[in-house]
Coordinates of N, CA and C in Angstrom, one line a residue:
M25 N 0.8 -1.2 0.0 CA 0.0 0.0 0.0 C 0.9 1.2 0.0
T26 N 0.4 2.2 -0.7 CA 1.2 3.5 -0.8 C 0.8 4.4 0.4
K27 N 1.8 4.9 1.1 CA 1.6 5.7 2.3 C 1.8 7.2 2.0
V28 N 0.8 8.0 2.4 CA 0.8 9.4 2.2 C 0.8 10.1 3.5
A29 N 1.7 10.9 3.8 CA 1.7 11.7 5.1 C 1.0 13.0 4.8
V30 N 0.1 13.3 5.7 CA -0.8 14.5 5.5 C -0.6 15.4 6.7
E31 N -0.3 16.7 6.5 CA -0.2 17.6 7.6 C -1.5 17.7 8.4
G32 N -1.3 17.7 9.7 CA -2.5 17.8 10.6 C -3.4 18.9 10.2
G33 N -4.7 18.7 10.4 CA -5.7 19.7 10.1 C -6.2 19.7 8.7
L34 N -5.8 18.8 7.9 CA -6.3 18.7 6.5 C -7.2 17.5 6.4
R35 N -8.2 17.4 7.2 CA -9.1 16.3 7.3 C -9.8 16.0 6.0
P36 N -10.3 16.9 5.2 CA -11.0 16.6 3.9 C -10.0 15.9 3.0
F37 N -8.7 16.3 3.0 CA -7.7 15.7 2.1 C -7.4 14.3 2.6
Q38 N -7.3 14.1 3.9 CA -7.0 12.8 4.5 C -8.1 11.8 4.0
E39 N -9.4 12.3 4.2 CA -10.5 11.4 3.8 C -10.5 11.0 2.3
A40 N -10.3 12.0 1.5 CA -10.2 11.8 0.0 C -9.1 10.8 -0.4
L41 N -8.0 10.9 0.3 CA -6.9 10.0 0.0 C -7.2 8.6 0.5
K42 N -7.8 8.5 1.6 CA -8.2 7.2 2.1 C -9.2 6.5 1.2
N43 N -10.2 7.3 0.8 CA -11.2 6.8 -0.2 C -10.6 6.4 -1.5
A44 N -9.5 7.0 -1.9 CA -8.8 6.6 -3.1 C -7.9 5.4 -2.9
G45 N -7.8 4.9 -1.7 CA -7.0 3.7 -1.5 C -5.6 3.8 -0.9
F46 N -5.3 5.1 -0.5 CA -4.0 5.3 0.1 C -4.0 5.0 1.6
V47 N -2.9 4.7 2.1 CA -2.8 4.6 3.6 C -2.3 6.0 4.0
V48 N -3.1 6.6 4.9 CA -2.9 8.0 5.2 C -2.4 8.1 6.7
V49 N -1.3 8.9 6.9 CA -0.8 9.1 8.2 C -0.8 10.6 8.4
E50 N -1.5 11.0 9.5 CA -1.5 12.4 9.9 C -0.2 12.7 10.6
V51 N 0.5 13.8 10.2 CA 1.7 14.1 10.9 C 1.6 15.5 11.5
T52 N 2.1 15.6 12.7 CA 2.1 16.9 13.4 C 3.4 17.3 14.0
S53 N 4.4 16.4 13.8 CA 5.8 16.7 14.3 C 6.8 16.1 13.3
P54 N 8.0 16.6 13.4 CA 9.1 16.0 12.6 C 9.3 14.5 12.9
E55 N 9.1 14.1 14.1 CA 9.2 12.7 14.5 C 8.1 11.8 13.8
D56 N 6.9 12.4 13.7 CA 5.8 11.7 13.0 C 6.2 11.4 11.5
L57 N 6.7 12.5 10.9 CA 7.1 12.4 9.5 C 8.2 11.4 9.3
A58 N 9.2 11.5 10.1 CA 10.4 10.6 10.0 C 10.0 9.1 10.2
S59 N 9.1 8.9 11.1 CA 8.7 7.5 11.4 C 7.7 7.0 10.4
A60 N 7.0 7.9 9.7 CA 6.0 7.4 8.7 C 6.6 6.9 7.5
R61 N 7.8 7.4 7.1 CA 8.4 7.0 5.8 C 7.4 7.0 4.7
P62 N 6.8 8.1 4.4 CA 5.8 8.2 3.3 C 6.3 8.1 1.9
H63 N 5.5 7.7 1.0 CA 5.8 7.8 -0.4 C 5.5 9.2 -1.0
A64 N 4.6 9.9 -0.3 CA 4.3 11.3 -0.7 C 3.9 12.1 0.5
V65 N 3.9 13.4 0.4 CA 3.6 14.3 1.5 C 2.6 15.3 1.0
V66 N 1.5 15.6 1.8 CA 0.6 16.6 1.5 C 0.7 17.7 2.6
V67 N 0.9 18.9 2.2 CA 1.1 20.1 3.1 C 0.0 21.1 2.8
S68 N -0.2 22.0 3.8 CA -1.2 23.0 3.6 C -0.8 24.1 2.6
G69 N 0.5 24.3 2.5 CA 1.1 25.3 1.6 C 1.3 26.6 2.3
M70 N 0.9 26.7 3.6 CA 1.1 27.9 4.3 C 2.5 28.2 4.8
D71 N 3.3 27.1 4.8 CA 4.7 27.2 5.2 C 5.5 26.2 4.4
E72 N 6.5 26.8 3.6 CA 7.3 25.9 2.8 C 8.2 25.0 3.7
N73 N 8.5 25.4 4.9 CA 9.4 24.7 5.8 C 8.5 23.9 6.7
F74 N 7.8 22.9 6.2 CA 6.9 22.1 7.0 C 7.5 21.4 8.2
L75 N 7.0 21.7 9.4 CA 7.5 21.1 10.6 C 9.0 21.3 10.8
G76 N 9.6 22.3 10.2 CA 11.0 22.6 10.3 C 11.8 21.7 9.4
M77 N 11.2 21.0 8.5 CA 11.9 20.1 7.5 C 11.7 20.6 6.1
T78 N 12.8 20.5 5.4 CA 12.8 20.9 4.0 C 13.1 19.7 3.1
D79 N 13.7 18.7 3.7 CA 14.1 17.5 2.9 C 13.2 16.3 3.2
F80 N 12.4 15.9 2.2 CA 11.5 14.7 2.4 C 12.1 13.5 1.7
G81 N 13.3 13.5 1.4 CA 13.9 12.4 0.7 C 13.4 12.3 -0.7
D82 N 13.0 11.2 -1.2 CA 12.4 11.0 -2.5 C 10.9 11.3 -2.6
A83 N 10.3 11.5 -1.4 CA 8.8 11.7 -1.4 C 8.4 13.0 -2.0
P84 N 7.6 13.0 -3.0 CA 7.1 14.2 -3.6 C 6.2 15.0 -2.6
V85 N 6.2 16.3 -2.7 CA 5.4 17.1 -1.8 C 4.3 17.8 -2.6
V86 N 3.0 17.6 -2.2 CA 1.9 18.2 -2.9 C 1.3 19.2 -2.0
T87 N 1.0 20.4 -2.5 CA 0.4 21.5 -1.7 C -1.1 21.5 -1.9
A88 N -1.8 21.6 -0.8 CA -3.3 21.6 -0.8 C -3.9 23.0 -0.9
S89 N -3.1 24.0 -0.7 CA -3.7 25.4 -0.6 C -4.4 25.7 -1.9
G90 N -5.7 26.1 -1.8 CA -6.4 26.6 -3.0 C -6.9 25.5 -3.9
R91 N -6.8 24.2 -3.4 CA -7.2 23.1 -4.3 C -8.2 22.3 -3.6
T92 N -8.9 21.5 -4.4 CA -9.9 20.6 -3.8 C -9.3 19.3 -3.4
P93 N -9.9 18.5 -2.5 CA -9.3 17.2 -2.2 C -9.1 16.3 -3.4
E94 N -10.1 16.4 -4.4 CA -10.0 15.6 -5.6 C -8.7 16.0 -6.4
E95 N -8.5 17.3 -6.5 CA -7.3 17.7 -7.2 C -6.0 17.2 -6.6
V96 N -6.0 17.2 -5.3 CA -4.8 16.8 -4.6 C -4.6 15.3 -4.8
V97 N -5.7 14.5 -4.7 CA -5.6 13.0 -5.0 C -5.0 12.8 -6.4
K98 N -5.4 13.5 -7.4 CA -4.9 13.4 -8.7 C -3.4 13.7 -8.8
D99 N -3.0 14.8 -8.1 CA -1.6 15.2 -8.1 C -0.8 14.2 -7.4
V100 N -1.3 13.6 -6.3 CA -0.5 12.6 -5.6 C -0.3 11.4 -6.5
R101 N -1.3 11.0 -7.2 CA -1.2 9.8 -8.1 C -0.2 10.2 -9.2
R102 N -0.3 11.4 -9.8 CA 0.6 11.8 -10.9 C 2.0 11.8 -10.4
S103 N 2.2 12.4 -9.2 CA 3.6 12.5 -8.7 C 4.3 11.2 -8.3
L104 N 3.4 10.2 -8.0 CA 4.0 8.8 -7.7 C 4.3 8.0 -9.0
G105 N 3.7 8.4 -10.1 CA 4.0 7.7 -11.3 C 3.5 6.3 -11.3
P106 N 4.2 5.4 -11.9 CA 3.8 4.0 -12.1 C 3.6 3.2 -10.8
R107 N 4.2 3.8 -9.7 CA 4.1 3.1 -8.4 C 2.6 2.9 -8.0
E108 N 1.8 3.9 -8.2 CA 0.4 3.9 -7.8 C -0.5 3.3 -8.8

Protein backbone atom coordinates (compact mmCIF):
# COMPACT_ATOMS: atom_id res chain seq x y z
CA MET A 1 0.00 0.00 0.00
CA THR A 2 1.15 3.49 -0.80
CA LYS A 3 1.56 5.67 2.27
CA VAL A 4 0.83 9.41 2.18
CA ALA A 5 1.74 11.70 5.07
CA VAL A 6 -0.75 14.55 5.47
CA GLU A 7 -0.17 17.64 7.56
CA GLY A 8 -2.45 17.77 10.59
CA GLY A 9 -5.66 19.73 10.13
CA LEU A 10 -6.27 18.71 6.52
CA ARG A 11 -9.13 16.30 7.31
CA PRO A 12 -10.98 16.56 3.93
CA PHE A 13 -7.74 15.71 2.12
CA GLN A 14 -7.05 12.81 4.46
CA GLU A 15 -10.52 11.39 3.79
CA ALA A 16 -10.23 11.80 0.01
CA LEU A 17 -6.87 10.03 -0.02
CA LYS A 18 -8.20 7.18 2.15
CA ASN A 19 -11.20 6.80 -0.17
CA ALA A 20 -8.77 6.63 -3.11
CA GLY A 21 -7.03 3.66 -1.49
CA PHE A 22 -3.99 5.31 0.08
CA VAL A 23 -2.75 4.61 3.59
CA VAL A 24 -2.91 8.03 5.25
CA VAL A 25 -0.77 9.08 8.18
CA GLU A 26 -1.48 12.42 9.88
CA VAL A 27 1.74 14.15 10.87
CA THR A 28 2.08 16.93 13.40
CA SER A 29 5.77 16.71 14.26
CA PRO A 30 9.09 15.98 12.56
CA GLU A 31 9.19 12.69 14.46
CA ASP A 32 5.81 11.66 13.00
CA LEU A 33 7.06 12.40 9.51
CA ALA A 34 10.36 10.60 10.00
CA SER A 35 8.72 7.47 11.38
CA ALA A 36 5.97 7.44 8.72
CA ARG A 37 8.43 7.04 5.84
CA PRO A 38 5.77 8.16 3.34
CA HIS A 39 5.77 7.76 -0.42
CA ALA A 40 4.28 11.28 -0.72
CA VAL A 41 3.59 14.26 1.54
CA VAL A 42 0.60 16.65 1.46
CA VAL A 43 1.06 20.06 3.12
CA SER A 44 -1.23 23.03 3.59
CA GLY A 45 1.09 25.29 1.64
CA MET A 46 1.08 27.93 4.35
CA ASP A 47 4.69 27.19 5.24
CA GLU A 48 7.31 25.91 2.82
CA ASN A 49 9.36 24.70 5.78
CA PHE A 50 6.86 22.09 6.98
CA LEU A 51 7.52 21.07 10.59
CA GLY A 52 10.99 22.56 10.30
CA MET A 53 11.86 20.11 7.54
CA THR A 54 12.77 20.90 3.97
CA ASP A 55 14.09 17.50 2.89
CA PHE A 56 11.54 14.73 2.45
CA GLY A 57 13.92 12.38 0.66
CA ASP A 58 12.40 11.03 -2.53
CA ALA A 59 8.83 11.69 -1.39
CA PRO A 60 7.08 14.23 -3.63
CA VAL A 61 5.38 17.12 -1.81
CA VAL A 62 1.88 18.19 -2.91
CA THR A 63 0.43 21.51 -1.74
CA ALA A 64 -3.25 21.57 -0.77
CA SER A 65 -3.68 25.35 -0.64
CA GLY A 66 -6.42 26.59 -2.98
CA ARG A 67 -7.17 23.09 -4.25
CA THR A 68 -9.95 20.58 -3.83
CA PRO A 69 -9.32 17.20 -2.21
CA GLU A 70 -9.96 15.56 -5.59
CA GLU A 71 -7.29 17.71 -7.25
CA VAL A 72 -4.80 16.76 -4.55
CA VAL A 73 -5.57 13.04 -5.00
CA LYS A 74 -4.91 13.38 -8.74
CA ASP A 75 -1.63 15.20 -8.10
CA VAL A 76 -0.49 12.59 -5.58
CA ARG A 77 -1.21 9.84 -8.12
CA ARG A 78 0.58 11.78 -10.86
CA SER A 79 3.60 12.51 -8.67
CA LEU A 80 3.99 8.84 -7.72
CA GLY A 81 3.98 7.72 -11.33
CA PRO A 82 3.76 4.01 -12.08
CA ARG A 83 4.08 3.06 -8.39
CA GLU A 84 0.40 3.90 -7.78
